[in-house]
């Protein structure tokens, strides 16, 4: 398997783009080696610049839940593009898309579309501050919410790989206004809310953590957050940028039956194009300009090509049996991986939710960022390279989820499990 073309492109890229990548999660810093450059993808498969074919479990970090280049999504995007790619004025597609989102997600009556998950969480925080008149934010160790200043503290994922607790360049006042609790630890939240009584605008959480690897909420955790935020007059923000439309059409909030005040969406909502969204009750959203005093805007927001792709994606996902299928594919893969590890005598913990899983090299449960950090990441690095050499592309980090799509077939899973067995034996 030659990667000469990728290597050449990376050499060129490093001279032109910081670290050769436009998002640090794409670099292979924590697993070693140079990133592969890709040129084409279809269904569950992706082809690199040297024409090597791989089974893809990154799926663009979530958006490609229908597999790559799904015909219905591509057709919708292409026909929208032929009508003009942006008007900077309202379109019917935005209304159609808003209707689908508000019907699907329990907490959202009114929604604003933006162009990334970062913009969604950034705007949600501003909205929470506007609504409550308070300034502090509480997040969780290992929770990633995009690169907004106030949220780049103990932010898991890409930062954890580089040992960055808080990004350089963040205004100290922002970092100081961010409180950090432990995921799955309601008591740590209670203590912080009591110590900062009347000052916390919002608690922001990934209801299913996806950026410390996958960690599901312990029974009572989300309910505890709901009760505590209500009790202390703070708003509860669910960052469903990963879990939205992935674990169910209504997101994690519909699975766990806990309704947040504000919901952030991204990734799947754009069908592979740059879209984010934040939504809440009509009352909370009335703070947002032009209705209210909280300003938030975007030249390309609600972009017609992206809206068309999003609508086509949600329509496919709405077909009966879709999530049962995604769950079944995830279970087959997760159970299969566990079996292969057991046969090889290698201890592993596999955390999973519908369409998401992470394999940790440990025999201890992984329930928060500390337990995720205590796993054998060097072993993961070696495993990652073994999987690439055997035709499977995984996220290049222990702290990320493997993303499963409706395009992953039984044959793909069988091939993946063979690759796991070969990687473990080498
Ligand atoms: C990816 C992600 C974001 C940021 O979205 P971008 O589109 O990369 O800005 C925010 N929150 C979570 C949970 C994410 O996984």
PDB file of N, CA and C and ligand atoms in Angstrom, residues 23 61 115-121 143-147 157 205-206 208 210-211 239-243 264-267 274-276 400 403, ligand 1:
ATOM      1  N   UNK A  23      -7.960  21.495  10.232  1.00  0.00           N
ATOM      2  CA  UNK A  23      -8.562  21.233  11.538  1.00  0.00           C
ATOM      3  C   UNK A  23      -7.623  20.251  12.241  1.00  0.00           C
ATOM      4  N   UNK A  61     -16.553  12.753  10.605  1.00  0.00           N
ATOM      5  CA  UNK A  61     -16.826  13.003  12.031  1.00  0.00           C
ATOM      6  C   UNK A  61     -18.320  13.054  12.305  1.00  0.00           C
ATOM      7  N   UNK A 115     -23.597  28.246  10.367  1.00  0.00           N
ATOM      8  CA  UNK A 115     -22.778  27.504   9.408  1.00  0.00           C
ATOM      9  C   UNK A 115     -21.830  26.473  10.011  1.00  0.00           C
ATOM     10  N   UNK A 116     -21.830  26.317  11.344  1.00  0.00           N
ATOM     11  CA  UNK A 116     -20.986  25.285  11.960  1.00  0.00           C
ATOM     12  C   UNK A 116     -21.488  24.992  13.366  1.00  0.00           C
ATOM     13  N   UNK A 117     -21.020  23.893  13.928  1.00  0.00           N
ATOM     14  CA  UNK A 117     -21.359  23.562  15.307  1.00  0.00           C
ATOM     15  C   UNK A 117     -20.808  24.605  16.272  1.00  0.00           C
ATOM     16  N   UNK A 118     -19.619  25.095  15.986  1.00  0.00           N
ATOM     17  CA  UNK A 118     -19.020  26.136  16.825  1.00  0.00           C
ATOM     18  C   UNK A 118     -19.916  27.364  16.904  1.00  0.00           C
ATOM     19  N   UNK A 119     -20.425  27.775  15.748  1.00  0.00           N
ATOM     20  CA  UNK A 119     -21.308  28.949  15.736  1.00  0.00           C
ATOM     21  C   UNK A 119     -22.575  28.679  16.540  1.00  0.00           C
ATOM     22  N   UNK A 120     -23.042  27.420  16.490  1.00  0.00           N
ATOM     23  CA  UNK A 120     -24.264  27.075  17.222  1.00  0.00           C
ATOM     24  C   UNK A 120     -24.035  27.193  18.731  1.00  0.00           C
ATOM     25  N   UNK A 121     -22.934  26.615  19.240  1.00  0.00           N
ATOM     26  CA  UNK A 121     -22.708  26.649  20.692  1.00  0.00           C
ATOM     27  C   UNK A 121     -22.368  28.059  21.156  1.00  0.00           C
ATOM     28  N   UNK A 143     -15.596  17.692  27.611  1.00  0.00           N
ATOM     29  CA  UNK A 143     -16.689  18.080  26.712  1.00  0.00           C
ATOM     30  C   UNK A 143     -16.153  19.040  25.668  1.00  0.00           C
ATOM     31  N   UNK A 144     -16.343  18.714  24.394  1.00  0.00           N
ATOM     32  CA  UNK A 144     -15.903  19.613  23.328  1.00  0.00           C
ATOM     33  C   UNK A 144     -17.129  20.260  22.704  1.00  0.00           C
ATOM     34  N   UNK A 145     -17.064  21.571  22.553  1.00  0.00           N
ATOM     35  CA  UNK A 145     -18.223  22.289  22.006  1.00  0.00           C
ATOM     36  C   UNK A 145     -17.812  23.242  20.896  1.00  0.00           C
ATOM     37  N   UNK A 146     -16.722  22.925  20.172  1.00  0.00           N
ATOM     38  CA  UNK A 146     -16.242  23.848  19.163  1.00  0.00           C
ATOM     39  C   UNK A 146     -15.220  24.795  19.766  1.00  0.00           C
ATOM     40  N   UNK A 147     -14.753  25.761  18.959  1.00  0.00           N
ATOM     41  CA  UNK A 147     -13.600  26.548  19.406  1.00  0.00           C
ATOM     42  C   UNK A 147     -13.944  27.943  19.901  1.00  0.00           C
ATOM     43  N   UNK A 157     -10.914  15.675  23.283  1.00  0.00           N
ATOM     44  CA  UNK A 157     -10.687  15.522  21.855  1.00  0.00           C
ATOM     45  C   UNK A 157      -9.328  16.050  21.395  1.00  0.00           C
ATOM     46  N   UNK A 205     -23.701  20.638  28.002  1.00  0.00           N
ATOM     47  CA  UNK A 205     -23.255  19.243  28.076  1.00  0.00           C
ATOM     48  C   UNK A 205     -23.550  18.524  26.762  1.00  0.00           C
ATOM     49  N   UNK A 206     -22.646  17.631  26.371  1.00  0.00           N
ATOM     50  CA  UNK A 206     -22.970  16.668  25.321  1.00  0.00           C
ATOM     51  C   UNK A 206     -23.741  15.561  26.052  1.00  0.00           C
ATOM     52  N   UNK A 208     -24.702  12.680  25.265  1.00  0.00           N
ATOM     53  CA  UNK A 208     -23.859  11.496  25.119  1.00  0.00           C
ATOM     54  C   UNK A 208     -22.496  12.055  24.750  1.00  0.00           C
ATOM     55  N   UNK A 210     -19.016  12.584  23.236  1.00  0.00           N
ATOM     56  CA  UNK A 210     -18.421  11.996  22.045  1.00  0.00           C
ATOM     57  C   UNK A 210     -16.984  12.425  21.830  1.00  0.00           C
ATOM     58  N   UNK A 211     -16.485  13.296  22.693  1.00  0.00           N
ATOM     59  CA  UNK A 211     -15.152  13.852  22.480  1.00  0.00           C
ATOM     60  C   UNK A 211     -14.160  13.483  23.579  1.00  0.00           C
ATOM     61  N   UNK A 239     -25.626  20.086  23.869  1.00  0.00           N
ATOM     62  CA  UNK A 239     -24.861  20.150  22.626  1.00  0.00           C
ATOM     63  C   UNK A 239     -25.041  18.799  21.933  1.00  0.00           C
ATOM     64  N   UNK A 240     -25.986  18.775  21.006  1.00  0.00           N
ATOM     65  CA  UNK A 240     -26.292  17.530  20.268  1.00  0.00           C
ATOM     66  C   UNK A 240     -25.681  17.587  18.861  1.00  0.00           C
ATOM     67  N   UNK A 241     -24.532  18.259  18.753  1.00  0.00           N
ATOM     68  CA  UNK A 241     -23.879  18.360  17.440  1.00  0.00           C
ATOM     69  C   UNK A 241     -23.522  16.959  16.917  1.00  0.00           C
ATOM     70  N   UNK A 242     -23.128  16.049  17.818  1.00  0.00           N
ATOM     71  CA  UNK A 242     -22.897  14.661  17.395  1.00  0.00           C
ATOM     72  C   UNK A 242     -24.169  13.823  17.519  1.00  0.00           C
ATOM     73  N   UNK A 243     -24.831  13.896  18.673  1.00  0.00           N
ATOM     74  CA  UNK A 243     -25.939  12.963  18.946  1.00  0.00           C
ATOM     75  C   UNK A 243     -27.211  13.300  18.184  1.00  0.00           C
ATOM     76  N   UNK A 264     -28.158  22.551  20.628  1.00  0.00           N
ATOM     77  CA  UNK A 264     -27.252  22.882  19.529  1.00  0.00           C
ATOM     78  C   UNK A 264     -27.151  21.677  18.598  1.00  0.00           C
ATOM     79  N   UNK A 265     -27.200  21.965  17.299  1.00  0.00           N
ATOM     80  CA  UNK A 265     -27.078  20.914  16.289  1.00  0.00           C
ATOM     81  C   UNK A 265     -25.950  21.266  15.323  1.00  0.00           C
ATOM     82  N   UNK A 266     -25.451  20.258  14.629  1.00  0.00           N
ATOM     83  CA  UNK A 266     -24.420  20.460  13.611  1.00  0.00           C
ATOM     84  C   UNK A 266     -24.237  19.151  12.879  1.00  0.00           C
ATOM     85  N   UNK A 267     -23.076  18.956  12.277  1.00  0.00           N
ATOM     86  CA  UNK A 267     -22.734  17.695  11.631  1.00  0.00           C
ATOM     87  C   UNK A 267     -23.878  17.149  10.749  1.00  0.00           C
ATOM     88  N   UNK A 274     -21.647  22.662   5.328  1.00  0.00           N
ATOM     89  CA  UNK A 274     -21.423  23.365   6.603  1.00  0.00           C
ATOM     90  C   UNK A 274     -22.698  24.001   7.162  1.00  0.00           C
ATOM     91  N   UNK A 275     -23.318  23.335   8.126  1.00  0.00           N
ATOM     92  CA  UNK A 275     -24.519  23.863   8.788  1.00  0.00           C
ATOM     93  C   UNK A 275     -24.444  23.568  10.278  1.00  0.00           C
ATOM     94  N   UNK A 276     -24.889  24.494  11.082  1.00  0.00           N
ATOM     95  CA  UNK A 276     -25.155  24.267  12.492  1.00  0.00           C
ATOM     96  C   UNK A 276     -26.508  24.875  12.778  1.00  0.00           C
ATOM     97  N   UNK A 400     -11.940   9.909  20.260  1.00  0.00           N
ATOM     98  CA  UNK A 400     -12.976  10.206  19.269  1.00  0.00           C
ATOM     99  C   UNK A 400     -13.860   8.984  19.083  1.00  0.00           C
ATOM    100  N   UNK A 403     -17.707   6.401  13.769  1.00  0.00           N
ATOM    101  CA  UNK A 403     -19.033   6.723  13.264  1.00  0.00           C
ATOM    102  C   UNK A 403     -19.499   5.651  12.279  1.00  0.00           C
TER     103      UNK A 403
HETATM  104  C1  LIG B   1     -17.870  18.822  16.217  1.00  0.00           C
HETATM  105  C2  LIG B   1     -18.480  19.360  17.439  1.00  0.00           C
HETATM  106  C3  LIG B   1     -18.709  20.730  17.632  1.00  0.00           C
HETATM  107  C4  LIG B   1     -18.172  21.773  16.693  1.00  0.00           C
HETATM  108  O1  LIG B   1     -18.722  21.713  15.429  1.00  0.00           O
HETATM  109  P1  LIG B   1     -17.907  22.361  14.189  1.00  0.00           P
HETATM  110  O2  LIG B   1     -18.853  22.238  13.046  1.00  0.00           O
HETATM  111  O3  LIG B   1     -16.658  21.556  14.066  1.00  0.00           O
HETATM  112  O4  LIG B   1     -17.632  23.779  14.548  1.00  0.00           O
HETATM  113  C5  LIG B   1     -19.430  21.141  18.739  1.00  0.00           C
HETATM  114  N1  LIG B   1     -19.891  20.244  19.634  1.00  0.00           N
HETATM  115  C6  LIG B   1     -19.672  18.918  19.500  1.00  0.00           C
HETATM  116  C7  LIG B   1     -20.244  17.977  20.501  1.00  0.00           C
HETATM  117  C8  LIG B   1     -18.936  18.442  18.419  1.00  0.00           C
HETATM  118  O5  LIG B   1     -18.679  17.131  18.319  1.00  0.00           O
END
